[in-house]
mmCIF file of N, CA and C in Angstrom:
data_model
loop_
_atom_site.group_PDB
_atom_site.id
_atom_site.type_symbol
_atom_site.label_atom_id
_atom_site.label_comp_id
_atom_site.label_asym_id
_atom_site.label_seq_id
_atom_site.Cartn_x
_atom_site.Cartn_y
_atom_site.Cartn_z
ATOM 1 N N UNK A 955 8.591 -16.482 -17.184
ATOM 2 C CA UNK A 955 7.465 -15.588 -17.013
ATOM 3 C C UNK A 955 7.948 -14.324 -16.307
ATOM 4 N N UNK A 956 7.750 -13.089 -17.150
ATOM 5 C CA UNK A 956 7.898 -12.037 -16.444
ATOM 6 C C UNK A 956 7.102 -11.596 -15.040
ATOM 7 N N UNK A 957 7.625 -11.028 -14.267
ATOM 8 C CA UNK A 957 7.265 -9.787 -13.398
ATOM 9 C C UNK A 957 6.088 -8.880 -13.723
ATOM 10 N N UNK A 958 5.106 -8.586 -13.250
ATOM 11 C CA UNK A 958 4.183 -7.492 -13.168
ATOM 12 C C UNK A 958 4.774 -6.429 -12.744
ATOM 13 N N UNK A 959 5.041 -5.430 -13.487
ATOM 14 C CA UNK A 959 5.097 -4.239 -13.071
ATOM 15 C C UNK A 959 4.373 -3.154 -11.963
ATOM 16 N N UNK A 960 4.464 -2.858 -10.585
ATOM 17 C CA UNK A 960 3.384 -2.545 -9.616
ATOM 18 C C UNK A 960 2.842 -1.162 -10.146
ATOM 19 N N UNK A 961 1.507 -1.546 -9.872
ATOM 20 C CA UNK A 961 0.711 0.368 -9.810
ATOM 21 C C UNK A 961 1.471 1.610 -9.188
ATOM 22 N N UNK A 962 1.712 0.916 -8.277
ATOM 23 C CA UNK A 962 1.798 2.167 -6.558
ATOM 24 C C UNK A 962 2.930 2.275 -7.003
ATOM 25 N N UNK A 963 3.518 3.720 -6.879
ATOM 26 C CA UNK A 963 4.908 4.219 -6.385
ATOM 27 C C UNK A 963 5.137 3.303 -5.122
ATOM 28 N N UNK A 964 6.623 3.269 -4.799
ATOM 29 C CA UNK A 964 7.235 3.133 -3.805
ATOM 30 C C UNK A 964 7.009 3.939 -2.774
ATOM 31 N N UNK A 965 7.146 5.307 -2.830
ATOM 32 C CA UNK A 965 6.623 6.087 -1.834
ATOM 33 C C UNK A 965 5.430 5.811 -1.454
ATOM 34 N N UNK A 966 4.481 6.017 -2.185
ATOM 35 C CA UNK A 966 3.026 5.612 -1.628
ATOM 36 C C UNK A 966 2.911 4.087 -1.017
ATOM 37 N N UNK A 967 3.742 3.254 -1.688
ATOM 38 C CA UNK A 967 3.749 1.840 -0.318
ATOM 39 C C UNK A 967 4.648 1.912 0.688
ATOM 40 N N UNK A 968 5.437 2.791 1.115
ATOM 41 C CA UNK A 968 5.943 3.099 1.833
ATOM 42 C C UNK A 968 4.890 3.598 3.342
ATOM 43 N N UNK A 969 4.547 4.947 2.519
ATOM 44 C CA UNK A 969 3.329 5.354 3.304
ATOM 45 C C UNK A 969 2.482 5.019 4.097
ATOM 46 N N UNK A 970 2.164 3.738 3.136
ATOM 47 C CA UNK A 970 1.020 2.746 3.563
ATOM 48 C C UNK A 970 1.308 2.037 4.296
ATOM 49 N N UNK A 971 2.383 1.374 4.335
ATOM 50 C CA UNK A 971 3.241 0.295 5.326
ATOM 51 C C UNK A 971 3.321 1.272 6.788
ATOM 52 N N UNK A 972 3.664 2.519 6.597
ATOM 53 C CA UNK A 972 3.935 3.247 7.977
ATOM 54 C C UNK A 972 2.385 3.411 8.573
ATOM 55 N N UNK A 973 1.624 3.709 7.816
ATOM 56 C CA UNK A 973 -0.073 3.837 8.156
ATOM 57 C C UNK A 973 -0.343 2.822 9.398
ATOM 58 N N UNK A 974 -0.401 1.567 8.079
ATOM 59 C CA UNK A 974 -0.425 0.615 8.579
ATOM 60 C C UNK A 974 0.263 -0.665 9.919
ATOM 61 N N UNK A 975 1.315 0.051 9.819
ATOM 62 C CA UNK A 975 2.393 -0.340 11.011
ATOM 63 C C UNK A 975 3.026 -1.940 10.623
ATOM 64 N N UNK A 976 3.391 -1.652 9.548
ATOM 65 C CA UNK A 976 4.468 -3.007 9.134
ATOM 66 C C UNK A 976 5.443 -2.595 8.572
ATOM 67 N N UNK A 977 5.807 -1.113 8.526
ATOM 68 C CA UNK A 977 7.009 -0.619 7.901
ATOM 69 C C UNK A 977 8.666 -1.276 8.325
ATOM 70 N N UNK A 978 8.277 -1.534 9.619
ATOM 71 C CA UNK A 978 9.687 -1.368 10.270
ATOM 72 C C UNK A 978 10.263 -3.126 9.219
ATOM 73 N N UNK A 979 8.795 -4.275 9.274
ATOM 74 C CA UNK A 979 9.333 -5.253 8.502
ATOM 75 C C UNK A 979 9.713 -5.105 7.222
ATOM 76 N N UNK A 980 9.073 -3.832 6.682
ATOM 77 C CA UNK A 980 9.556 -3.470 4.948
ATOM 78 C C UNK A 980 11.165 -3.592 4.995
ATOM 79 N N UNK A 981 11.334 -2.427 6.125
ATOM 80 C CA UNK A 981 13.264 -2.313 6.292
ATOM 81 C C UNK A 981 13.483 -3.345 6.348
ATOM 82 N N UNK A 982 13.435 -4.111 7.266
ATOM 83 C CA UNK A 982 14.373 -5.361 8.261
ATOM 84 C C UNK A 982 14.158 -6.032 7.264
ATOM 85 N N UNK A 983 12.924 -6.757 6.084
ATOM 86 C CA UNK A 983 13.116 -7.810 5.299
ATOM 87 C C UNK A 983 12.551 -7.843 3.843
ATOM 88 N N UNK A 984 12.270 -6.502 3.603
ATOM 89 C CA UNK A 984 11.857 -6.018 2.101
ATOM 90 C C UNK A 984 10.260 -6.347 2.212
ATOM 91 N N UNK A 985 10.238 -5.966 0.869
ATOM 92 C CA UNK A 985 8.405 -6.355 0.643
ATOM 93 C C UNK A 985 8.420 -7.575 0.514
ATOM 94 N N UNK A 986 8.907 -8.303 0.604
ATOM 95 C CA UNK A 986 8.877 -10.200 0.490
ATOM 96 C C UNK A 986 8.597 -10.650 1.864
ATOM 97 N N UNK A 987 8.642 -9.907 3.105
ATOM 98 C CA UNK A 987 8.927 -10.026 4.402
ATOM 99 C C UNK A 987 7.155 -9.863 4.671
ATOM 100 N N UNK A 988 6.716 -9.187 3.971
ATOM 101 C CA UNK A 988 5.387 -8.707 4.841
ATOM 102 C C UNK A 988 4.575 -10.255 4.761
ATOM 103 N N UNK A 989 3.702 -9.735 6.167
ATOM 104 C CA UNK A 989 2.555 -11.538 5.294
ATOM 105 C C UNK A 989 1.711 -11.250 4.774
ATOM 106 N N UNK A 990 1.036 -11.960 4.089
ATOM 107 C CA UNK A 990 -0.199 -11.485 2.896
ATOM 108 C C UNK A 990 -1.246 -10.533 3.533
ATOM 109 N N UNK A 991 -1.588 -11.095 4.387
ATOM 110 C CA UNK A 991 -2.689 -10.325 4.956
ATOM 111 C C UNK A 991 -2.426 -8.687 5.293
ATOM 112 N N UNK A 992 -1.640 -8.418 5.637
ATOM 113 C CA UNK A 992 -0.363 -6.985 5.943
ATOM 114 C C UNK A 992 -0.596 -6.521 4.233
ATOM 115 N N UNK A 993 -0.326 -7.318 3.278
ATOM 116 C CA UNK A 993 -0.465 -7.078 1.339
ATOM 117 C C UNK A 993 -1.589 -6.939 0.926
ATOM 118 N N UNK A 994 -3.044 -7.594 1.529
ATOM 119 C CA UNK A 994 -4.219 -7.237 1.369
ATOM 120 C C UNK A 994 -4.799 -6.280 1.661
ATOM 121 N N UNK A 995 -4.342 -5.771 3.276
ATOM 122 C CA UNK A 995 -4.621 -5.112 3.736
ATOM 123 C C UNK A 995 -4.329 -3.270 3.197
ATOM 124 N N UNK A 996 -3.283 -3.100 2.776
ATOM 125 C CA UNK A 996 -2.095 -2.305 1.636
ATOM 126 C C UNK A 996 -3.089 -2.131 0.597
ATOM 127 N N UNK A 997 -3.407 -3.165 -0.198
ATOM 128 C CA UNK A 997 -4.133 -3.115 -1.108
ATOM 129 C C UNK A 997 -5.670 -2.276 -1.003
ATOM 130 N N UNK A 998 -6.079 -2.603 0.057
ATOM 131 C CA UNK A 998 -7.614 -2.184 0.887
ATOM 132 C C UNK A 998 -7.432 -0.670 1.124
ATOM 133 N N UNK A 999 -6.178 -0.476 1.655
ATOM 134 C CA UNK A 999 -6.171 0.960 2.105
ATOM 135 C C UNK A 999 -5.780 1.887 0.747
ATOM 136 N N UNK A 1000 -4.863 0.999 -0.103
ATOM 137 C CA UNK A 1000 -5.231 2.305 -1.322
ATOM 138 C C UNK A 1000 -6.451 2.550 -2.483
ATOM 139 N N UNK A 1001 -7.439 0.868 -1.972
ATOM 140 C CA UNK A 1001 -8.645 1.603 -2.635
ATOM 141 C C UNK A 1001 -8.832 2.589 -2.187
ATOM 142 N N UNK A 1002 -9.074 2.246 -0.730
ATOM 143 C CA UNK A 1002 -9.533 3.423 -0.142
ATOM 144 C C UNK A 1002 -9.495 4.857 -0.769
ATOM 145 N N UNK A 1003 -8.223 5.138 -0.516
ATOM 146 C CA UNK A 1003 -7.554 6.096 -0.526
ATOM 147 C C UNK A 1003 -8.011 6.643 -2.251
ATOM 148 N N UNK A 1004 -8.356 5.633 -3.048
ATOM 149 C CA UNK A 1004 -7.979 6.260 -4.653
ATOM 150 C C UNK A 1004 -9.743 6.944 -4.303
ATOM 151 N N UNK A 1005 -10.373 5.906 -4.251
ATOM 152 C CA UNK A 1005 -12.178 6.621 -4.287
ATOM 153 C C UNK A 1005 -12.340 7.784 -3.309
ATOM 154 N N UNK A 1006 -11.966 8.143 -2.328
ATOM 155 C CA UNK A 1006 -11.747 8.936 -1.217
ATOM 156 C C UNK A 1006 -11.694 10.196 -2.527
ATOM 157 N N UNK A 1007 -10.625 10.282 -3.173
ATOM 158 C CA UNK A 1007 -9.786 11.180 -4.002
ATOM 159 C C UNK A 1007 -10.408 11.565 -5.078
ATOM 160 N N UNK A 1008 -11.268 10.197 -5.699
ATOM 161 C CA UNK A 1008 -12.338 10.599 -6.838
ATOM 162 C C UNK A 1008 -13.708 10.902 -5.996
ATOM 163 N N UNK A 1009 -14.115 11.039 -5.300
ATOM 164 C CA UNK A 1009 -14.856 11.755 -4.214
ATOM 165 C C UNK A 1009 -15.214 13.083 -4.635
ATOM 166 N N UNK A 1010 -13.664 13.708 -3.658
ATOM 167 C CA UNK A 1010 -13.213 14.769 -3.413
ATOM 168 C C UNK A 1010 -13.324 15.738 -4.597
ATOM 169 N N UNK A 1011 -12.819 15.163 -5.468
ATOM 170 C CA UNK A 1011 -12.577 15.725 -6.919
ATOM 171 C C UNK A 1011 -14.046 16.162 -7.810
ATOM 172 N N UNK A 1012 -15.285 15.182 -7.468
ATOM 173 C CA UNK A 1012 -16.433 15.618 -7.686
ATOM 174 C C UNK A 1012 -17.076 16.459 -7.128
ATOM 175 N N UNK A 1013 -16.647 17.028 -5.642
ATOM 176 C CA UNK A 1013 -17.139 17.415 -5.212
ATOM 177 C C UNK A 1013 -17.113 19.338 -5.437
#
């Protein structure tokens, strides 16, 4: 079974990890390192972030 290909750039989970303050575990142990909740949370903040943007854009 293949791999899912991710949405997010790297940069933008990068971002998010620093936002969020689990970056330093991205370095020290990759994205396999984070705990889920830290991955949900990632996930939460770029809804955020996408509707924020389609917002903006209507406005």
């Amino acid at each position: 079974m293949g791999r899912r290909r991710g949405m997010m750039s790297d940069a933008l989970k990068e971002e998010i990890a620093k936002e969020l303050g689990f970056y330093d575990t991205v370095q020290k142990e990759g994205w396999g390192g984070i705990r889920s909740r830290d991955a949900g949370n990632m996930v939460k903040y770029a809804i955020a972030m996408a509707e924020q943007s389609m917002q903006d854009k209507q406005q």
